PDB file of C-alpha atoms in Angstrom:
ATOM      1  CA  ASP A   1       5.115 -31.020 -26.926  1.00 54.00           C
ATOM      2  CA  THR A   2       4.081 -27.403 -26.537  1.00 75.00           C
ATOM      3  CA  GLY A   3       4.951 -27.356 -22.811  1.00 90.00           C
ATOM      4  CA  VAL A   4       2.845 -26.173 -19.715  1.00 94.00           C
ATOM      5  CA  SER A   5       0.973 -22.954 -20.527  1.00 95.00           C
ATOM      6  CA  GLN A   6      -0.218 -20.581 -17.938  1.00 96.00           C
ATOM      7  CA  ASN A   7      -2.535 -17.627 -18.293  1.00 96.00           C
ATOM      8  CA  PRO A   8      -2.455 -14.750 -17.599  1.00 96.00           C
ATOM      9  CA  ARG A   9       1.216 -14.066 -17.206  1.00 94.00           C
ATOM     10  CA  HIS A  10       0.552 -11.067 -14.998  1.00 96.00           C
ATOM     11  CA  LYS A  11      -2.477 -10.083 -12.945  1.00 97.00           C
ATOM     12  CA  ILE A  12      -2.964  -6.862 -10.917  1.00 97.00           C
ATOM     13  CA  THR A  13      -6.114  -6.668  -8.754  1.00 97.00           C
ATOM     14  CA  LYS A  14      -7.484  -4.719  -5.888  1.00 97.00           C
ATOM     15  CA  ARG A  15      -7.858  -6.206  -2.555  1.00 97.00           C
ATOM     16  CA  GLY A  16     -11.146  -7.941  -2.194  1.00 97.00           C
ATOM     17  CA  GLN A  17     -11.638  -8.991  -5.926  1.00 97.00           C
ATOM     18  CA  ASN A  18     -11.670 -12.345  -7.045  1.00 98.00           C
ATOM     19  CA  VAL A  19      -9.038 -13.802  -9.564  1.00 98.00           C
ATOM     20  CA  THR A  20      -8.855 -16.937 -11.762  1.00 98.00           C
ATOM     21  CA  PHE A  21      -5.788 -18.478 -13.296  1.00 97.00           C
ATOM     22  CA  ARG A  22      -5.823 -20.960 -16.019  1.00 97.00           C
ATOM     23  CA  CYS A  23      -3.195 -23.855 -16.636  1.00 97.00           C
ATOM     24  CA  ASP A  24      -2.893 -26.135 -19.698  1.00 96.00           C
ATOM     25  CA  PRO A  25      -0.599 -28.959 -19.023  1.00 95.00           C
ATOM     26  CA  ILE A  26       1.305 -31.062 -21.389  1.00 93.00           C
ATOM     27  CA  SER A  27      -1.416 -33.020 -23.114  1.00 89.00           C
ATOM     28  CA  GLU A  28      -0.371 -36.532 -22.178  1.00 86.00           C
ATOM     29  CA  HIS A  29       0.282 -35.634 -18.417  1.00 89.00           C
ATOM     30  CA  ASN A  30      -2.287 -36.833 -16.078  1.00 89.00           C
ATOM     31  CA  ARG A  31      -0.837 -35.075 -13.095  1.00 90.00           C
ATOM     32  CA  LEU A  32      -1.253 -31.401 -12.383  1.00 93.00           C
ATOM     33  CA  TYR A  33       0.145 -29.436  -9.461  1.00 93.00           C
ATOM     34  CA  TRP A  34      -0.394 -25.858  -8.296  1.00 95.00           C
ATOM     35  CA  TYR A  35       2.476 -24.155  -6.407  1.00 95.00           C
ATOM     36  CA  ARG A  36       2.918 -20.500  -4.875  1.00 95.00           C
ATOM     37  CA  GLN A  37       6.340 -18.890  -4.947  1.00 95.00           C
ATOM     38  CA  THR A  38       7.066 -15.688  -3.003  1.00 93.00           C
ATOM     39  CA  LEU A  39      10.231 -13.641  -3.383  1.00 88.00           C
ATOM     40  CA  GLY A  40      13.361 -15.315  -2.232  1.00 84.00           C
ATOM     41  CA  GLN A  41      11.471 -18.591  -1.597  1.00 89.00           C
ATOM     42  CA  GLY A  42      11.128 -21.983  -3.229  1.00 92.00           C
ATOM     43  CA  PRO A  43       7.895 -23.103  -4.720  1.00 93.00           C
ATOM     44  CA  GLU A  44       5.242 -24.055  -1.945  1.00 92.00           C
ATOM     45  CA  PHE A  45       2.866 -26.910  -2.672  1.00 91.00           C
ATOM     46  CA  LEU A  46      -0.805 -25.841  -2.924  1.00 94.00           C
ATOM     47  CA  THR A  47      -2.803 -28.836  -4.541  1.00 93.00           C
ATOM     48  CA  TYR A  48      -2.540 -31.776  -6.866  1.00 90.00           C
ATOM     49  CA  PHE A  49      -4.763 -33.494  -9.409  1.00 92.00           C
ATOM     50  CA  GLN A  50      -4.564 -36.869 -10.903  1.00 90.00           C
ATOM     51  CA  ASN A  51      -6.778 -36.596 -14.061  1.00 91.00           C
ATOM     52  CA  GLU A  52     -10.055 -34.735 -12.816  1.00 92.00           C
ATOM     53  CA  ALA A  53      -9.517 -35.871  -9.076  1.00 92.00           C
ATOM     54  CA  GLN A  54      -8.137 -33.302  -6.565  1.00 92.00           C
ATOM     55  CA  LEU A  55      -6.121 -35.810  -4.410  1.00 88.00           C
ATOM     56  CA  GLU A  56      -4.054 -33.489  -2.101  1.00 87.00           C
ATOM     57  CA  LYS A  57      -4.506 -30.108  -0.674  1.00 89.00           C
ATOM     58  CA  SER A  58      -1.987 -28.136   1.409  1.00 88.00           C
ATOM     59  CA  ARG A  59      -3.086 -26.432   4.619  1.00 84.00           C
ATOM     60  CA  LEU A  60      -1.936 -23.228   2.772  1.00 77.00           C
ATOM     61  CA  LEU A  61      -4.974 -23.526   0.643  1.00 82.00           C
ATOM     62  CA  SER A  62      -7.464 -21.523   2.618  1.00 87.00           C
ATOM     63  CA  ASP A  63     -11.225 -21.444   1.907  1.00 92.00           C
ATOM     64  CA  ARG A  64     -10.675 -18.592  -0.304  1.00 95.00           C
ATOM     65  CA  PHE A  65      -8.724 -20.809  -2.852  1.00 95.00           C
ATOM     66  CA  SER A  66     -10.480 -23.331  -5.005  1.00 95.00           C
ATOM     67  CA  ALA A  67      -8.921 -25.310  -7.824  1.00 96.00           C
ATOM     68  CA  GLU A  68     -10.621 -27.498 -10.605  1.00 95.00           C
ATOM     69  CA  ARG A  69      -9.680 -29.806 -13.334  1.00 96.00           C
ATOM     70  CA  PRO A  70     -12.798 -30.596 -15.240  1.00 91.00           C
ATOM     71  CA  LYS A  71     -12.360 -33.415 -17.596  1.00 86.00           C
ATOM     72  CA  GLY A  72      -8.779 -33.973 -16.468  1.00 85.00           C
ATOM     73  CA  SER A  73      -7.450 -31.464 -18.962  1.00 90.00           C
ATOM     74  CA  PHE A  74      -6.827 -27.821 -18.074  1.00 96.00           C
ATOM     75  CA  SER A  75      -7.110 -26.527 -14.655  1.00 97.00           C
ATOM     76  CA  THR A  76      -8.211 -23.239 -13.073  1.00 97.00           C
ATOM     77  CA  LEU A  77      -7.091 -21.842  -9.668  1.00 97.00           C
ATOM     78  CA  GLU A  78      -9.555 -19.294  -8.220  1.00 97.00           C
ATOM     79  CA  ILE A  79      -8.766 -16.788  -5.436  1.00 97.00           C
ATOM     80  CA  GLN A  80     -11.809 -15.155  -3.699  1.00 97.00           C
ATOM     81  CA  ARG A  81     -11.534 -11.793  -1.775  1.00 97.00           C
ATOM     82  CA  THR A  82      -7.825 -11.452  -2.432  1.00 97.00           C
ATOM     83  CA  GLU A  83      -5.678 -10.223   0.206  1.00 96.00           C
ATOM     84  CA  GLN A  84      -2.259  -8.514  -0.143  1.00 95.00           C
ATOM     85  CA  GLY A  85      -0.615 -11.544   1.166  1.00 94.00           C
ATOM     86  CA  ASP A  86      -1.894 -13.537  -1.876  1.00 96.00           C
ATOM     87  CA  SER A  87       0.584 -11.544  -3.951  1.00 97.00           C
ATOM     88  CA  ALA A  88       3.001 -14.094  -5.401  1.00 96.00           C
ATOM     89  CA  MET A  89       3.917 -16.144  -8.438  1.00 96.00           C
ATOM     90  CA  TYR A  90       1.408 -19.098  -8.949  1.00 97.00           C
ATOM     91  CA  LEU A  91       3.185 -22.026 -10.790  1.00 96.00           C
ATOM     92  CA  CYS A  92       1.428 -24.745 -12.435  1.00 96.00           C
ATOM     93  CA  ALA A  93       3.243 -28.071 -13.288  1.00 94.00           C
ATOM     94  CA  SER A  94       2.354 -31.414 -14.768  1.00 92.00           C
ATOM     95  CA  SER A  95       3.806 -34.800 -14.855  1.00 88.00           C
ATOM     96  CA  LEU A  96       3.197 -38.357 -16.168  1.00 81.00           C
ATOM     97  CA  THR A  97       2.109 -41.066 -13.923  1.00 71.00           C
ATOM     98  CA  ALA A  98       4.748 -43.724 -14.726  1.00 61.00           C
ATOM     99  CA  THR A  99       7.131 -46.038 -13.078  1.00 55.00           C
ATOM    100  CA  GLY A 100      10.288 -44.495 -12.007  1.00 58.00           C
ATOM    101  CA  VAL A 101      10.329 -40.739 -11.211  1.00 66.00           C
ATOM    102  CA  PRO A 102       8.808 -38.365 -13.751  1.00 73.00           C
ATOM    103  CA  PRO A 103       9.971 -34.894 -13.138  1.00 82.00           C
ATOM    104  CA  LEU A 104       7.589 -31.957 -12.919  1.00 87.00           C
ATOM    105  CA  HIS A 105       7.400 -29.732 -15.940  1.00 91.00           C
ATOM    106  CA  PHE A 106       6.491 -25.972 -14.993  1.00 93.00           C
ATOM    107  CA  GLY A 107       4.733 -23.288 -16.762  1.00 93.00           C
ATOM    108  CA  ASN A 108       6.059 -19.796 -16.820  1.00 91.00           C
ATOM    109  CA  GLY A 109       3.613 -18.865 -13.983  1.00 94.00           C
ATOM    110  CA  THR A 110       1.186 -16.160 -13.197  1.00 96.00           C
ATOM    111  CA  ARG A 111       2.432 -13.254 -11.083  1.00 96.00           C
ATOM    112  CA  LEU A 112      -0.372 -11.882  -9.104  1.00 97.00           C
ATOM    113  CA  THR A 113      -0.066  -8.371  -7.502  1.00 97.00           C
ATOM    114  CA  VAL A 114      -2.941  -7.468  -5.019  1.00 97.00           C
ATOM    115  CA  THR A 115      -3.158  -3.648  -4.208  1.00 96.00           C
TER     116      THR A 115
ATOM    117  CA  ALA B   1       8.473 -34.228   8.183  1.00 77.00           C
ATOM    118  CA  GLN B   2      10.193 -33.645   4.936  1.00 82.00           C
ATOM    119  CA  LYS B   3      12.649 -30.843   4.586  1.00 90.00           C
ATOM    120  CA  ILE B   4      15.171 -29.406   2.107  1.00 95.00           C
ATOM    121  CA  THR B   5      17.792 -27.058   3.121  1.00 96.00           C
ATOM    122  CA  GLN B   6      19.941 -24.990   0.808  1.00 97.00           C
ATOM    123  CA  THR B   7      22.332 -22.759   2.814  1.00 95.00           C
ATOM    124  CA  GLN B   8      23.966 -20.778   0.369  1.00 95.00           C
ATOM    125  CA  PRO B   9      21.622 -17.824  -0.579  1.00 93.00           C
ATOM    126  CA  GLY B  10      24.150 -16.676  -3.410  1.00 95.00           C
ATOM    127  CA  MET B  11      27.169 -17.984  -5.146  1.00 95.00           C
ATOM    128  CA  PHE B  12      29.646 -16.501  -7.620  1.00 97.00           C
ATOM    129  CA  VAL B  13      31.848 -18.527  -9.959  1.00 97.00           C
ATOM    130  CA  GLN B  14      34.202 -17.544 -12.740  1.00 97.00           C
ATOM    131  CA  GLU B  15      33.191 -18.589 -16.322  1.00 97.00           C
ATOM    132  CA  LYS B  16      34.642 -21.968 -17.303  1.00 97.00           C
ATOM    133  CA  GLU B  17      35.084 -23.042 -13.639  1.00 97.00           C
ATOM    134  CA  ALA B  18      33.119 -25.746 -11.721  1.00 98.00           C
ATOM    135  CA  VAL B  19      30.812 -24.840  -8.974  1.00 98.00           C
ATOM    136  CA  THR B  20      29.056 -26.888  -6.196  1.00 98.00           C
ATOM    137  CA  LEU B  21      25.639 -25.877  -4.862  1.00 98.00           C
ATOM    138  CA  ASP B  22      24.730 -27.516  -1.674  1.00 98.00           C
ATOM    139  CA  CYS B  23      21.598 -29.412  -0.732  1.00 98.00           C
ATOM    140  CA  THR B  24      20.726 -31.239   2.339  1.00 97.00           C
ATOM    141  CA  TYR B  25      17.382 -33.188   2.981  1.00 96.00           C
ATOM    142  CA  ASP B  26      15.414 -34.559   5.919  1.00 94.00           C
ATOM    143  CA  THR B  27      13.201 -37.523   5.536  1.00 90.00           C
ATOM    144  CA  SER B  28      12.591 -40.768   7.584  1.00 88.00           C
ATOM    145  CA  ASP B  29      11.417 -42.577   4.541  1.00 86.00           C
ATOM    146  CA  GLN B  30      13.544 -44.900   2.593  1.00 87.00           C
ATOM    147  CA  SER B  31      12.031 -44.256  -0.988  1.00 86.00           C
ATOM    148  CA  TYR B  32      12.503 -40.740  -2.351  1.00 90.00           C
ATOM    149  CA  GLY B  33      13.876 -38.940  -5.306  1.00 91.00           C
ATOM    150  CA  LEU B  34      15.974 -35.714  -5.354  1.00 94.00           C
ATOM    151  CA  PHE B  35      15.772 -33.172  -8.132  1.00 94.00           C
ATOM    152  CA  TRP B  36      17.403 -29.923  -9.149  1.00 97.00           C
ATOM    153  CA  TYR B  37      15.740 -27.152 -11.089  1.00 96.00           C
ATOM    154  CA  LYS B  38      17.029 -23.976 -12.643  1.00 96.00           C
ATOM    155  CA  GLN B  39      15.023 -20.804 -12.559  1.00 94.00           C
ATOM    156  CA  PRO B  40      16.305 -17.960 -14.880  1.00 93.00           C
ATOM    157  CA  SER B  41      15.068 -14.538 -14.313  1.00 89.00           C
ATOM    158  CA  SER B  42      12.350 -15.225 -16.767  1.00 86.00           C
ATOM    159  CA  GLY B  43      10.635 -17.268 -14.234  1.00 86.00           C
ATOM    160  CA  GLU B  44      10.286 -20.756 -15.587  1.00 86.00           C
ATOM    161  CA  MET B  45      11.481 -23.773 -13.733  1.00 91.00           C
ATOM    162  CA  ILE B  46      13.654 -26.059 -15.768  1.00 93.00           C
ATOM    163  CA  PHE B  47      14.257 -29.636 -14.735  1.00 92.00           C
ATOM    164  CA  LEU B  48      17.973 -30.379 -14.622  1.00 95.00           C
ATOM    165  CA  ILE B  49      18.710 -33.797 -12.937  1.00 95.00           C
ATOM    166  CA  TYR B  50      17.338 -36.612 -10.719  1.00 93.00           C
ATOM    167  CA  GLN B  51      18.775 -38.913  -8.168  1.00 94.00           C
ATOM    168  CA  GLY B  52      16.726 -41.719  -6.667  1.00 91.00           C
ATOM    169  CA  SER B  53      17.325 -42.885  -3.163  1.00 91.00           C
ATOM    170  CA  TYR B  54      18.301 -46.381  -4.247  1.00 90.00           C
ATOM    171  CA  ASP B  55      20.524 -45.276  -7.208  1.00 89.00           C
ATOM    172  CA  GLU B  56      24.039 -46.457  -6.418  1.00 87.00           C
ATOM    173  CA  GLN B  57      25.757 -44.321  -8.906  1.00 93.00           C
ATOM    174  CA  ASN B  58      25.709 -40.408  -9.003  1.00 95.00           C
ATOM    175  CA  ALA B  59      23.506 -39.010 -11.702  1.00 95.00           C
ATOM    176  CA  THR B  60      24.966 -37.043 -14.543  1.00 96.00           C
ATOM    177  CA  GLU B  61      23.308 -34.909 -17.269  1.00 95.00           C
ATOM    178  CA  GLY B  62      25.820 -33.213 -19.517  1.00 96.00           C
ATOM    179  CA  ARG B  63      27.634 -30.643 -17.416  1.00 97.00           C
ATOM    180  CA  TYR B  64      25.505 -31.268 -14.496  1.00 98.00           C
ATOM    181  CA  SER B  65      26.193 -33.948 -11.806  1.00 97.00           C
ATOM    182  CA  LEU B  66      24.732 -34.691  -8.599  1.00 97.00           C
ATOM    183  CA  ASN B  67      27.067 -35.685  -5.645  1.00 96.00           C
ATOM    184  CA  PHE B  68      24.587 -37.976  -3.550  1.00 96.00           C
ATOM    185  CA  GLN B  69      25.877 -38.803  -0.056  1.00 95.00           C
ATOM    186  CA  LYS B  70      23.041 -40.822   1.441  1.00 94.00           C
ATOM    187  CA  ALA B  71      24.535 -41.233   4.937  1.00 94.00           C
ATOM    188  CA  ARG B  72      24.804 -37.350   5.048  1.00 95.00           C
ATOM    189  CA  LYS B  73      21.625 -36.757   3.441  1.00 95.00           C
ATOM    190  CA  SER B  74      23.194 -34.398   0.980  1.00 97.00           C
ATOM    191  CA  ALA B  75      22.490 -34.087  -2.815  1.00 97.00           C
ATOM    192  CA  ASN B  76      24.906 -31.349  -4.132  1.00 98.00           C
ATOM    193  CA  LEU B  77      24.646 -30.084  -7.636  1.00 98.00           C
ATOM    194  CA  VAL B  78      28.000 -29.776  -9.489  1.00 98.00           C
ATOM    195  CA  ILE B  79      28.070 -27.635 -12.644  1.00 98.00           C
ATOM    196  CA  SER B  80      31.314 -28.062 -14.523  1.00 97.00           C
ATOM    197  CA  ALA B  81      32.559 -25.412 -17.080  1.00 97.00           C
ATOM    198  CA  SER B  82      30.272 -22.660 -15.994  1.00 97.00           C
ATOM    199  CA  GLN B  83      28.749 -20.645 -18.701  1.00 97.00           C
ATOM    200  CA  LEU B  84      27.155 -17.104 -18.585  1.00 97.00           C
ATOM    201  CA  GLY B  85      23.844 -18.689 -19.225  1.00 96.00           C
ATOM    202  CA  ASP B  86      24.030 -20.704 -15.984  1.00 97.00           C
ATOM    203  CA  SER B  87      23.347 -17.469 -13.997  1.00 97.00           C
ATOM    204  CA  ALA B  88      20.008 -18.206 -12.498  1.00 97.00           C
ATOM    205  CA  MET B  89      18.338 -19.454  -9.165  1.00 97.00           C
ATOM    206  CA  TYR B  90      18.763 -23.190  -8.409  1.00 98.00           C
ATOM    207  CA  PHE B  91      16.367 -25.112  -6.378  1.00 97.00           C
ATOM    208  CA  CYS B  92      16.819 -28.535  -4.856  1.00 97.00           C
ATOM    209  CA  ALA B  93      13.655 -30.556  -4.329  1.00 95.00           C
ATOM    210  CA  MET B  94      12.532 -33.857  -2.929  1.00 93.00           C
ATOM    211  CA  ARG B  95       9.569 -36.251  -3.579  1.00 88.00           C
ATOM    212  CA  VAL B  96       8.869 -38.956  -1.037  1.00 84.00           C
ATOM    213  CA  TRP B  97       6.807 -41.932  -2.482  1.00 75.00           C
ATOM    214  CA  ASP B  98       4.920 -43.020   0.557  1.00 67.00           C
ATOM    215  CA  THR B  99       3.590 -39.750   1.824  1.00 64.00           C
ATOM    216  CA  GLY B 100       1.929 -38.367  -1.386  1.00 66.00           C
ATOM    217  CA  ASN B 101       2.927 -36.657  -4.457  1.00 70.00           C
ATOM    218  CA  GLN B 102       4.160 -33.306  -3.169  1.00 78.00           C
ATOM    219  CA  PHE B 103       7.612 -32.088  -4.240  1.00 86.00           C
ATOM    220  CA  TYR B 104       9.240 -30.133  -1.408  1.00 90.00           C
ATOM    221  CA  PHE B 105      11.691 -27.375  -2.497  1.00 94.00           C
ATOM    222  CA  GLY B 106      14.492 -25.648  -0.801  1.00 95.00           C
ATOM    223  CA  THR B 107      14.702 -21.846  -0.733  1.00 95.00           C
ATOM    224  CA  GLY B 108      17.242 -21.716  -3.596  1.00 96.00           C
ATOM    225  CA  THR B 109      20.692 -20.625  -4.442  1.00 97.00           C
ATOM    226  CA  SER B 110      21.416 -17.603  -6.709  1.00 97.00           C
ATOM    227  CA  LEU B 111      24.273 -18.431  -8.870  1.00 98.00           C
ATOM    228  CA  THR B 112      26.168 -15.622 -10.812  1.00 97.00           C
ATOM    229  CA  VAL B 113      28.693 -16.595 -13.456  1.00 97.00           C
ATOM    230  CA  ILE B 114      31.306 -13.897 -13.796  1.00 97.00           C
ATOM    231  CA  PRO B 115      32.895 -13.417 -17.226  1.00 94.00           C
TER     232      PRO B 115
END
């Protein structure tokens, strides 16, 4: 169990540029979540995959945001035409589908700064 | 609508003392789970403890215990024998089974342990 891995750890980009983040979940976890966290706030749900299917998307996920999880393994989150308001920590988490209540296991996040 | 409220932006506790972090939640669903996560300054979210809505006994995990009062819709985290390494942000979260797989997070409480 190597944990959830996110790359890059930090990304600085100019407004209007596109950025892509990657998340590698814990290998046996079939659920994968993306959250966004701004300073002084708790994580806000963006989207969720079960295997390769994107099952839920938040209203926060505008048309500029797209997430994929090809083959049900790693996931990418792309932000097109970045805006300063996109500056935040982007957290990926994974969990098992199981009876009971499997917790989320988070990665260390990707901190995005849009200048 | 689901909501988590943490009313203590910051808390201080003397080393080796116990501290209670407050969390109230709002849901009309009967089946839900409550979670506590710790986020050190390094950024990773660490799962601490879980309580199911049907669990009759309060959850405990080492020095962490969850004071679950269902009628009051509160799920306070108690940390006993505080250590310097407990200094971090603490987030309360809820997942409701019948309304998808989102985890809803509060705004967090910053705990500082004083030597």
